[in-house]
Amino acid sequence: MFEHRPGFLVRLRPRSDTIYASQSRTVLATELDGTIADGRERGLFVHQTRLLSRYRYLFDGAPPQPVALSNVEQHTWLGYYIVAAPGVEVEEDHGSGALGAASQETLELRVSRYVGEGLHEDLDITNFTQQPTSFEFTLDIDADFADQIETKSRRLQQGELKREWRPATGVCELVFDYTAEHHYHQQGNTGHAAIHRQLTVRLEHLSSPGDYREGRIVFPIDLPPGGRWHCCLNFIPMIDGQVLAP
């Protein structure tokens, strides 16, 4: 039996719609599915500057289904995603009928993140089917170098952003380079101010080479039954000449 107790207050708090992983002056803020969407207060922030402004995973152009996402510690994060393996025939479910194609004939993406002064990420894709499969795995990625305040309102700072893809054997780099400058006259002081920010996305230990086109890093992948694909990513910030190691 419930007994009413005068003066007893129950406070309900809304669930946060953001997942955080942080260490020191670096904060990774993502959607609940672990991605970073354009136009929201999400991203990889270093020294109160947003470096990554868009980041998500695609299989043949479609996002995978998240099944388990969690912070391991404050600065580490682990996520599991599944998707139906392209080209693999799904057998008819003779049981409950509640099993989807992705859960029956599965490709699994495991994402392991470590936040330091930058971000380190390991990606592992495993083919858990009994048939070979081929597909394009895509990293949809961009940077805008917005000040943290600018992510909540309109953009005030207007600089020049360059993107450069540097392919090489075994290691590839996507470099975002941002510069902004202006003359000022304030309280009798006149001068010239400039900032230089950079984010290098370094891809190492690749199981297959990738290519960069239209804002996306694309990997053509062929996996035999039980096969695994791996990629190691280091997101390396540079703030006014100082390189910060992940």
Coordinates of C-alpha atoms in Angstrom, one line a residue:
M1 CA 0.0 0.0 0.0
F2 CA 1.3 3.4 -1.0
E3 CA 1.6 5.9 1.9
H4 CA 1.6 9.6 1.0
R5 CA 4.2 11.5 2.9
P6 CA 3.8 15.3 3.0
G7 CA 6.9 17.2 2.0
F8 CA 8.4 14.2 0.1
L9 CA 9.5 15.4 -3.4
V10 CA 10.3 13.2 -6.4
R11 CA 12.4 14.9 -9.0
L12 CA 12.3 13.6 -12.5
R13 CA 15.2 14.5 -14.9
P14 CA 15.0 14.2 -18.7
R15 CA 17.4 11.7 -20.2
S16 CA 20.3 13.3 -22.0
D17 CA 20.4 13.0 -25.8
T18 CA 24.2 13.2 -25.9
I19 CA 27.0 10.7 -25.2
Y20 CA 30.2 12.2 -23.9
A21 CA 33.8 10.9 -23.7
S22 CA 36.4 13.4 -22.4
Q23 CA 39.9 13.9 -21.0
S24 CA 41.6 17.1 -20.1
R25 CA 40.5 19.8 -22.6
T26 CA 39.2 17.4 -25.2
V27 CA 35.5 16.5 -25.4
L28 CA 33.8 14.1 -27.8
A29 CA 30.0 14.8 -27.9
T30 CA 27.9 12.5 -30.1
E31 CA 24.3 11.5 -30.7
L32 CA 22.9 8.6 -28.8
D33 CA 23.9 6.3 -31.8
G34 CA 27.6 7.4 -31.5
T35 CA 27.6 9.6 -34.6
I36 CA 28.0 13.3 -35.2
A37 CA 25.3 15.0 -37.2
D38 CA 25.6 18.4 -39.1
G39 CA 24.1 21.4 -37.5
R40 CA 23.9 20.3 -33.8
E41 CA 25.9 20.9 -30.7
R42 CA 27.9 17.7 -31.3
G43 CA 31.5 17.2 -32.3
L44 CA 35.1 16.7 -31.3
F45 CA 36.0 19.7 -29.2
V46 CA 39.6 20.6 -28.5
H47 CA 40.4 23.8 -26.5
Q48 CA 36.8 24.9 -27.0
T49 CA 37.1 24.6 -30.8
R50 CA 35.0 22.1 -32.7
L51 CA 37.1 20.1 -35.0
L52 CA 34.9 17.2 -36.2
S53 CA 31.5 18.5 -37.1
R54 CA 30.2 15.5 -39.0
Y55 CA 31.1 11.8 -38.6
R56 CA 29.1 8.7 -39.3
Y57 CA 29.5 5.1 -40.7
L58 CA 27.7 3.9 -43.9
F59 CA 27.4 0.5 -45.5
D60 CA 26.6 0.8 -49.2
G61 CA 25.3 4.3 -48.3
A62 CA 23.1 3.3 -45.4
P63 CA 23.8 3.5 -41.6
P64 CA 24.2 0.3 -39.6
Q65 CA 21.9 -0.5 -36.7
P66 CA 23.4 0.2 -33.3
V67 CA 23.0 -2.6 -30.8
A68 CA 25.3 -1.8 -27.8
L69 CA 26.9 1.5 -27.1
S70 CA 28.5 2.5 -23.8
N71 CA 31.3 4.4 -22.1
V72 CA 33.8 2.1 -20.5
E73 CA 35.5 4.9 -18.7
Q74 CA 35.1 8.6 -18.9
H75 CA 37.7 8.8 -21.7
T76 CA 36.9 5.5 -23.5
W77 CA 33.8 4.3 -25.4
L78 CA 32.8 1.0 -27.1
G79 CA 30.1 0.5 -29.7
Y80 CA 28.7 -2.4 -31.7
Y81 CA 26.6 -2.1 -34.9
I82 CA 25.1 -4.7 -37.2
V83 CA 23.9 -4.7 -40.8
A84 CA 22.6 -7.4 -43.1
A85 CA 25.5 -8.6 -45.2
P86 CA 25.0 -7.4 -48.9
G87 CA 24.6 -10.2 -51.3
V88 CA 23.9 -12.8 -48.7
E89 CA 20.6 -14.6 -48.9
V90 CA 18.6 -14.6 -45.7
E91 CA 17.0 -17.9 -44.8
E92 CA 13.3 -17.8 -43.8
D93 CA 12.7 -17.5 -40.1
H94 CA 10.6 -20.4 -39.0
G95 CA 10.5 -19.3 -35.4
S96 CA 8.9 -16.3 -33.9
G97 CA 9.1 -14.2 -37.0
A98 CA 10.7 -11.3 -35.0
L99 CA 14.2 -11.7 -36.3
G100 CA 15.3 -9.1 -38.8
A101 CA 17.7 -9.7 -41.7
A102 CA 20.6 -7.9 -39.9
S103 CA 20.3 -10.2 -36.9
Q104 CA 20.2 -13.4 -39.0
E105 CA 23.0 -12.7 -41.6
T106 CA 25.2 -10.2 -39.9
L107 CA 28.1 -7.9 -40.6
E108 CA 29.3 -6.5 -37.3
L109 CA 31.1 -3.2 -36.8
R110 CA 32.9 -2.8 -33.6
V111 CA 34.1 0.8 -32.7
S112 CA 36.6 1.3 -29.9
R113 CA 37.4 5.0 -29.0
Y114 CA 40.0 6.5 -26.7
V115 CA 40.0 10.3 -26.0
G116 CA 43.3 11.8 -25.2
E117 CA 44.4 15.2 -26.5
G118 CA 42.9 14.1 -29.7
L119 CA 41.0 10.9 -30.6
H120 CA 42.1 7.3 -31.3
E121 CA 39.6 4.9 -32.9
D122 CA 39.8 1.2 -33.9
L123 CA 37.3 -0.1 -36.4
D124 CA 36.7 -3.8 -36.9
I125 CA 34.2 -5.3 -39.4
T126 CA 33.5 -9.0 -39.1
N127 CA 31.5 -11.2 -41.5
F128 CA 29.6 -13.6 -39.3
T129 CA 27.8 -15.3 -42.2
Q130 CA 28.7 -18.4 -44.1
Q131 CA 29.0 -16.7 -47.4
P132 CA 31.3 -14.1 -48.9
T133 CA 30.1 -10.5 -49.1
S134 CA 31.2 -7.3 -50.9
F135 CA 30.3 -3.8 -50.0
E136 CA 31.5 -0.2 -49.7
F137 CA 32.2 1.0 -46.2
T138 CA 32.2 4.8 -45.8
L139 CA 33.3 7.4 -43.3
D140 CA 31.2 10.4 -43.8
I141 CA 33.4 13.1 -42.3
D142 CA 33.9 16.9 -42.1
A143 CA 35.3 19.6 -39.9
D144 CA 34.2 23.3 -39.4
F145 CA 36.5 24.7 -36.6
A146 CA 33.6 26.6 -35.0
D147 CA 34.0 28.1 -31.6
Q148 CA 32.0 26.3 -28.9
I149 CA 29.7 29.3 -28.6
E150 CA 29.1 29.3 -32.4
T151 CA 27.6 25.8 -32.3
K152 CA 24.7 27.2 -30.3
S153 CA 24.0 30.3 -32.5
R154 CA 25.0 31.7 -35.9
R155 CA 28.6 31.5 -37.2
L156 CA 30.5 34.7 -36.6
Q157 CA 34.0 33.8 -37.6
Q158 CA 34.6 33.5 -41.3
G159 CA 37.9 31.8 -42.3
E160 CA 39.3 29.6 -45.1
L161 CA 39.0 25.9 -44.8
K162 CA 41.0 23.5 -47.0
R163 CA 40.7 19.8 -47.3
E164 CA 43.6 17.7 -48.6
W165 CA 43.7 13.9 -49.1
R166 CA 47.1 12.3 -48.9
P167 CA 47.0 8.7 -50.0
A168 CA 50.0 6.5 -49.4
T169 CA 50.8 2.8 -49.0
G170 CA 49.8 1.6 -45.6
V171 CA 49.0 5.0 -44.3
C172 CA 46.5 7.7 -45.6
E173 CA 45.7 11.1 -44.3
L174 CA 42.8 13.5 -44.6
V175 CA 43.9 17.0 -43.5
F176 CA 41.5 19.8 -42.6
D177 CA 43.3 23.1 -42.4
Y178 CA 41.6 26.3 -41.2
T179 CA 42.9 29.9 -41.0
A180 CA 41.1 33.1 -40.0
E181 CA 42.4 36.6 -39.5
H182 CA 41.1 40.1 -38.9
H183 CA 42.2 43.6 -38.1
Y184 CA 40.9 45.1 -34.9
H185 CA 40.6 48.5 -33.3
Q186 CA 39.4 48.4 -29.7
Q187 CA 39.9 50.8 -26.8
G188 CA 42.7 52.6 -28.6
N189 CA 44.5 49.4 -29.6
T190 CA 44.9 48.5 -33.2
G191 CA 46.4 45.3 -34.6
H192 CA 46.0 42.1 -36.6
A193 CA 44.8 38.8 -35.1
A194 CA 45.1 35.4 -36.8
I195 CA 44.3 31.8 -35.8
H196 CA 45.5 28.6 -37.4
R197 CA 43.8 25.2 -36.6
Q198 CA 44.3 21.9 -38.2
L199 CA 42.9 18.3 -37.9
T200 CA 44.8 15.4 -39.4
V201 CA 42.8 12.2 -39.7
R202 CA 45.5 9.5 -40.1
L203 CA 44.4 6.0 -41.2
E204 CA 46.8 3.2 -40.4
H205 CA 46.9 -0.6 -40.4
L206 CA 44.4 -0.7 -43.2
S207 CA 43.1 -4.1 -44.4
S208 CA 42.2 -2.5 -47.8
P209 CA 43.0 1.0 -49.2
G210 CA 40.4 3.7 -49.3
D211 CA 39.7 6.8 -51.5
Y212 CA 38.4 10.3 -50.7
R213 CA 35.5 11.7 -52.7
E214 CA 32.8 14.3 -52.0
G215 CA 33.5 14.6 -48.3
R216 CA 33.7 10.8 -47.7
I217 CA 36.4 8.2 -47.2
V218 CA 35.3 5.1 -49.1
F219 CA 36.7 1.6 -48.7
P220 CA 35.7 -1.2 -51.1
I221 CA 35.7 -4.4 -48.9
D222 CA 35.5 -8.1 -49.8
L223 CA 35.1 -10.5 -46.9
P224 CA 35.1 -14.3 -46.9
P225 CA 33.0 -16.2 -44.4
G226 CA 34.3 -15.3 -40.9
G227 CA 36.6 -12.6 -42.5
R228 CA 37.6 -9.4 -40.7
W229 CA 38.5 -5.9 -41.9
H230 CA 40.5 -3.5 -39.7
C231 CA 41.3 0.2 -39.7
C232 CA 43.1 2.3 -37.1
L233 CA 42.3 6.1 -37.0
N234 CA 44.1 8.9 -35.2
F235 CA 42.5 12.3 -35.1
I236 CA 45.4 14.6 -34.5
P237 CA 44.7 18.3 -33.7
M238 CA 47.0 21.2 -34.3
I239 CA 46.2 24.4 -32.4
D240 CA 48.3 27.4 -33.4
G241 CA 51.3 25.4 -34.2
Q242 CA 51.1 22.9 -31.4
V243 CA 50.4 19.3 -32.4
L244 CA 48.5 17.3 -29.8
A245 CA 49.0 13.6 -29.9
P246 CA 45.9 11.4 -29.5

